[in-house]
Amino acid sequence: MYDFAPVFKQPTGSPIRELSRYLNQPGMISFAGGVPASDLFDVQGFKRASEIAFENPVACLQYGATEGMPALKEQILRFVEEDDIRRDDSEVIVTTGSQQGFDLLLRAFVSSGDVVYVEERTYPATLQALRLQQASVTGVAVDSDGLDTVALKLLLESDTLKAKPKLLYVVPSFSNPSGLTLSLERRIELLELAVKHQFVIVEDDPYHGLRFDGEPIPSLLSLSGRVEGARDWVVHLGSLSKISAPGLRVGWTIGPADIVRRCVIAKQTADLCSSTWMQAVAAEYLKSGALRPHLKKIADEYGKKCDVLCDLLKQEFSDGIVFDRPMGGMFLWARLRSGSDTSALLSKAIANDVVYVPGRVFFADQPDISSLRLSYAAPGEVLIREGVRRLRRAFEGSL
Amino acid sequence: MYDFAPVFKQPTGSPIRELSRYLNQPGMISFAGGVPASDLFDVQGFKRASEIAFENPVACLQYGATEGMPALKEQILRFVEEDDIRRDDSEVIVTTGSQQGFDLLLRAFVSSGDVVYVEERTYPATLQALRLQQASVTGVAVDSDGLDTVALKLLLESDTLKAKPKLLYVVPSFSNPSGLTLSLERRIELLELAVKHQFVIVEDDPYHGLRFDGEPIPSLLSLSGRVEGARDWVVHLGSLSKISAPGLRVGWTIGPADIVRRCVIAKQTADLCSSTWMQAVAAEYLKSGALRPHLKKIADEYGKKCDVLCDLLKQEFSDGIVFDRPMGGMFLWARLRSGSDTSALLSKAIANDVVYVPGRVFFADQPDISSLRLSYAAPGEVLIREGVRRLRRAFEGSL
């Protein structure tokens, strides 16, 4: 009946959000969602921040600058300074979650048919956004050290038939869905390739602060100062959602002023400005200094949960399930050695009151049908143990 | 240096936001902004709503459904029911301000080159959004009764060379910038034309509750029940921004479920969900019943300010300035009878410490260069008086 735009004639929604109807079933144990643990929210810290912010009610209730509230931008720049990142006010924009940061970049850069590179397994909302923008998406190989820069180099140098990528989207630390982290050496190589081939790296880095094991590795944004010319080619997406609380919808994009300025113009018609009230609360919360210590607490808890999950997977499945142990973040990526299709097995899992995300939804091209993503962030340790036992029952006969 | 998308190579920002650097100059009197009066915010009402909402901190801090928090959707549907609008849950989506509502509709409907009709003078962010979407924009004539439906009919019937419009964007009540209201008769005609020619009416209705004079006229959404088939062709954008407080960034889109479903899918990649915290506060505020009485207070104040402005314009300019007196809303649209260019006069106004928006930024096609928009919502009565006197000094010799 309606003459929708071509990509909206038969649109398919987020495959993960489609699973959400199972999540609230009584007794269901979910490894599916990408949501942080509700019981670890710093409720008292936000309550205080909110009280202080509302002492200036007009700033909370009135419109604000599209690029973000100056007090919040200052706190964001101070927060990232601890990762050795020094940028000025014109290089940061506050966004309605980092999801909007990516959306604004797509508008500024990508027209129908433009090439965008992603990790071969990546965040489904990124794939969906690229599909709706009619981008031509190429998946780059990934191994245990993250994005395979040798494969990327070959692709960039050999791929004479295709246009060069406008953007390369990467989650370098504790990636969604793989849980993997790009090594320091590869980060430098990636930055060098971006300078040489002149493409913009979109570093989506929401999990950076959630390391619970191993040595810290600086973000691509931080490292861009060490590779000549690289500062011009890195745009960094940050967010309070995973390190603190998603309900504020406070994210930020840091990058070259020329790019940020265009994101601001795109945001004028996207939503005018992010909630000033939430920006004021976020600014007060960051200013209070509560985030870093609280973040350590969250990371420690996630580390314990990850241990429980990994140990029990080994115990229950022996070597029927293969995975790399994450060093941080919220996700574990696993494969059934038998090659069984995890999409087909999902209904069995749901019948056993446990749910996960089948791996196929994360792939840009050829999916590995025997893979799955397990999030250990939200369920407690007892539920994680019981959930793995249910998974074993569901997968019985398919291992 | 960067290979931006064509529309972002040399982008121009919002012309009104460009004026903002003058607004904070000490002593400046502004008729320019489209912002509500800060001193009329219901600070105590929001403080209470916020305290109640945060009694369930997890709902405020965690992710929520993309289509909006059920409790807020329920309150929105209850709020519009007072305007005789009955819709169900699948016909409403919560948006990050109604600006996002329009953005989601553009994504769902408009591809490069698609035709969109607007009033010949319209909201600049709408024009900018259409430009960035590469829509083909046609301005429809407007007179004292709002959109000229005879002109529209002629355009729809004669315009055989051009494709029919996908959308017609209209602000029917106390329009921005004209302050005019579409008559009841024309509303019915517009609905009939939409059914006959099968285009979607986007009713942007943020000022509806701000009537201070004359008899209420139902919204197009409300009237769509009276014209056979019209319910399928009206999408209504509502918002707390002008009737309550913009800082929450809580808006809503009400329309046919088929359209709303696509807006939800577009929103998944735009910002995942609007701030759940702000949605919870908005739900509590609407539930408290404080909005309707407070809204009456705001409308009364705006009415008084409008009177002061109109009276003083008559007194200071006699018939050098022509305008229609608004019956509600925040804006007065005026013309210099002399035909002088208000863009050229703006620097003189700024030198006299008063600022307005030159009319040309509101036009889709041929601008009337002697027009200007004056907002009386934000300044107090004393400042309005002084502001008009300054305008007279600035326009001296050009009248």
Short mmCIF file of C-alpha atoms in Angstrom, two decimals, chain B residues 152-338:
data_model
loop_
_atom_site.label_atom_id
_atom_site.label_comp_id
_atom_site.label_asym_id
_atom_site.label_seq_id
_atom_site.Cartn_x
_atom_site.Cartn_y
_atom_site.Cartn_z
CA LEU B 152 -2.36 21.96 -3.56
CA LYS B 153 -5.16 20.37 -5.58
CA LEU B 154 -4.03 22.13 -8.74
CA LEU B 155 -0.48 21.04 -8.13
CA LEU B 156 -1.48 17.41 -7.57
CA GLU B 157 -3.75 17.31 -10.61
CA SER B 158 -1.77 19.35 -13.10
CA ASP B 159 1.69 18.27 -12.20
CA THR B 160 1.86 15.46 -14.72
CA LEU B 161 5.56 15.88 -15.41
CA LYS B 162 6.63 15.32 -11.85
CA ALA B 163 6.20 12.24 -9.71
CA LYS B 164 3.53 12.49 -7.05
CA PRO B 165 4.71 13.41 -3.58
CA LYS B 166 5.62 10.65 -1.17
CA LEU B 167 5.16 12.91 1.81
CA LEU B 168 3.54 16.24 2.52
CA TYR B 169 5.03 17.88 5.61
CA VAL B 170 2.81 20.37 7.41
CA VAL B 171 2.71 22.17 10.77
CA PRO B 172 -1.04 22.78 10.92
CA SER B 173 -1.33 24.52 14.28
CA PHE B 174 0.55 27.77 15.01
CA SER B 175 3.05 26.90 12.34
CA ASN B 176 6.75 27.48 12.49
CA PRO B 177 7.54 30.05 11.11
CA SER B 178 4.22 31.56 10.11
CA GLY B 179 2.31 31.26 13.39
CA LEU B 180 -0.73 30.40 11.24
CA THR B 181 -3.30 27.68 11.77
CA LEU B 182 -4.87 25.54 9.09
CA SER B 183 -8.65 25.98 9.13
CA LEU B 184 -10.95 23.04 9.89
CA GLU B 185 -12.39 23.08 6.37
CA ARG B 186 -8.95 22.93 4.81
CA ARG B 187 -7.90 20.14 7.14
CA ILE B 188 -10.73 18.02 5.81
CA GLU B 189 -9.82 18.94 2.24
CA LEU B 190 -6.20 18.06 2.85
CA LEU B 191 -7.18 14.64 4.24
CA GLU B 192 -9.40 14.01 1.21
CA LEU B 193 -6.57 14.91 -1.14
CA ALA B 194 -4.19 12.56 0.67
CA VAL B 195 -6.64 9.68 0.28
CA LYS B 196 -7.29 10.48 -3.37
CA HIS B 197 -3.65 10.97 -4.35
CA GLN B 198 -2.20 8.48 -1.87
CA PHE B 199 0.49 10.51 -0.19
CA VAL B 200 1.42 10.46 3.48
CA ILE B 201 0.68 13.62 5.46
CA VAL B 202 3.35 14.20 8.08
CA GLU B 203 1.60 16.32 10.71
CA ASP B 204 4.24 18.00 12.85
CA ASP B 205 2.21 19.19 15.81
CA PRO B 206 4.46 20.35 18.65
CA TYR B 207 2.55 23.58 19.35
CA HIS B 208 -0.97 22.11 19.41
CA GLY B 209 -1.45 22.56 23.16
CA LEU B 210 -0.24 26.17 23.08
CA ARG B 211 -3.49 27.81 21.94
CA PHE B 212 -4.22 31.09 23.73
CA ASP B 213 -6.99 32.45 21.53
CA GLY B 214 -9.93 31.21 19.43
CA GLU B 215 -11.61 27.82 19.33
CA PRO B 216 -9.66 24.54 19.34
CA ILE B 217 -9.34 22.74 16.01
CA PRO B 218 -8.67 19.00 16.12
CA SER B 219 -5.40 17.71 14.76
CA LEU B 220 -5.26 16.04 11.35
CA LEU B 221 -4.70 12.76 13.19
CA SER B 222 -7.87 13.31 15.16
CA LEU B 223 -9.84 14.33 12.04
CA SER B 224 -8.54 11.40 10.01
CA GLY B 225 -11.32 9.31 11.54
CA ARG B 226 -13.90 11.53 9.87
CA VAL B 227 -12.65 11.11 6.29
CA GLU B 228 -12.93 7.63 4.82
CA GLY B 229 -9.53 6.07 4.29
CA ALA B 230 -7.63 8.98 5.81
CA ARG B 231 -6.43 7.05 8.83
CA ASP B 232 -4.00 5.26 6.52
CA TRP B 233 -2.40 8.49 5.33
CA VAL B 234 -1.65 10.52 8.45
CA VAL B 235 1.49 10.28 10.54
CA HIS B 236 1.53 12.55 13.55
CA LEU B 237 4.67 13.86 15.25
CA GLY B 238 4.26 14.92 18.86
CA SER B 239 6.74 16.08 21.46
CA LEU B 240 7.17 17.28 25.02
CA SER B 241 9.69 19.87 23.81
CA LYS B 242 7.41 22.86 23.28
CA ILE B 243 4.56 22.01 25.66
CA SER B 244 6.80 20.96 28.53
CA ALA B 245 10.59 20.67 28.24
CA PRO B 246 12.90 19.91 25.31
CA GLY B 247 15.80 18.69 27.48
CA LEU B 248 14.23 15.25 27.89
CA ARG B 249 14.25 14.72 24.11
CA VAL B 250 11.01 12.79 24.32
CA GLY B 251 8.87 12.82 21.22
CA TRP B 252 6.48 10.36 19.60
CA THR B 253 5.25 9.31 16.20
CA ILE B 254 1.71 8.00 15.82
CA GLY B 255 0.60 6.45 12.57
CA PRO B 256 -0.39 3.26 10.76
CA ALA B 257 1.30 0.17 12.25
CA ASP B 258 2.98 -0.63 8.92
CA ILE B 259 4.74 2.71 8.95
CA VAL B 260 5.53 2.68 12.66
CA ARG B 261 7.11 -0.76 12.32
CA ARG B 262 9.52 0.62 9.75
CA CYS B 263 10.33 3.57 11.97
CA VAL B 264 11.24 1.08 14.70
CA ILE B 265 13.61 -0.74 12.36
CA ALA B 266 15.19 2.54 11.29
CA LYS B 267 15.57 3.52 14.94
CA GLN B 268 17.43 0.29 15.76
CA THR B 269 20.40 1.61 13.83
CA ALA B 270 19.80 5.31 14.59
CA ASP B 271 20.17 5.17 18.38
CA LEU B 272 18.84 1.75 19.54
CA CYS B 273 16.40 3.39 21.96
CA SER B 274 15.74 6.79 23.48
CA SER B 275 17.01 7.39 27.00
CA THR B 276 15.07 5.01 29.22
CA TRP B 277 15.68 7.30 32.21
CA MET B 278 14.08 10.23 30.41
CA GLN B 279 11.25 8.01 29.21
CA ALA B 280 10.57 6.91 32.78
CA VAL B 281 10.55 10.55 33.95
CA ALA B 282 8.24 11.55 31.09
CA ALA B 283 5.89 8.66 31.90
CA GLU B 284 5.70 9.68 35.57
CA TYR B 285 5.23 13.32 34.65
CA LEU B 286 2.35 12.56 32.28
CA LYS B 287 0.87 10.17 34.83
CA SER B 288 0.93 12.88 37.51
CA GLY B 289 -1.60 14.89 35.52
CA ALA B 290 0.54 18.01 35.90
CA LEU B 291 0.94 18.64 32.17
CA ARG B 292 -2.53 19.90 31.16
CA PRO B 293 -2.88 22.58 33.87
CA HIS B 294 0.73 23.64 33.45
CA LEU B 295 0.25 23.83 29.69
CA LYS B 296 -2.63 26.22 30.19
CA LYS B 297 -0.34 28.43 32.26
CA ILE B 298 2.32 28.43 29.53
CA ALA B 299 -0.24 29.20 26.82
CA ASP B 300 -1.66 32.09 28.87
CA GLU B 301 1.80 33.57 29.34
CA TYR B 302 2.64 33.20 25.65
CA GLY B 303 -0.68 34.87 24.82
CA LYS B 304 0.20 37.86 26.99
CA LYS B 305 3.64 38.11 25.42
CA CYS B 306 2.14 37.85 21.96
CA ASP B 307 -0.24 40.71 22.76
CA VAL B 308 2.63 42.88 23.95
CA LEU B 309 4.61 42.15 20.80
CA CYS B 310 1.69 42.76 18.42
CA ASP B 311 0.62 45.96 20.16
CA LEU B 312 4.09 47.39 20.23
CA LEU B 313 4.81 46.46 16.61
CA LYS B 314 1.66 48.39 15.62
CA GLN B 315 2.65 51.29 17.83
CA GLU B 316 6.28 51.54 16.72
CA PHE B 317 5.94 50.60 13.05
CA SER B 318 2.36 51.62 12.32
CA ASP B 319 1.74 49.92 8.96
CA GLY B 320 5.45 49.63 8.07
CA ILE B 321 5.22 46.05 9.30
CA VAL B 322 2.47 43.63 8.24
CA PHE B 323 1.57 40.46 10.14
CA ASP B 324 -1.20 38.05 11.09
CA ARG B 325 -1.78 37.79 14.81
CA PRO B 326 -1.15 34.19 15.96
CA MET B 327 -3.79 32.35 18.03
CA GLY B 328 -1.19 30.20 19.78
CA GLY B 329 2.34 28.88 19.63
CA MET B 330 5.60 30.78 19.80
CA PHE B 331 6.05 32.61 16.51
CA LEU B 332 4.98 35.74 14.71
CA TRP B 333 5.70 36.12 11.01
CA ALA B 334 6.06 39.66 9.70
CA ARG B 335 6.88 41.52 6.48
CA LEU B 336 8.42 44.93 5.96
CA ARG B 337 6.05 46.72 3.68
CA SER B 338 8.99 48.58 2.14
#
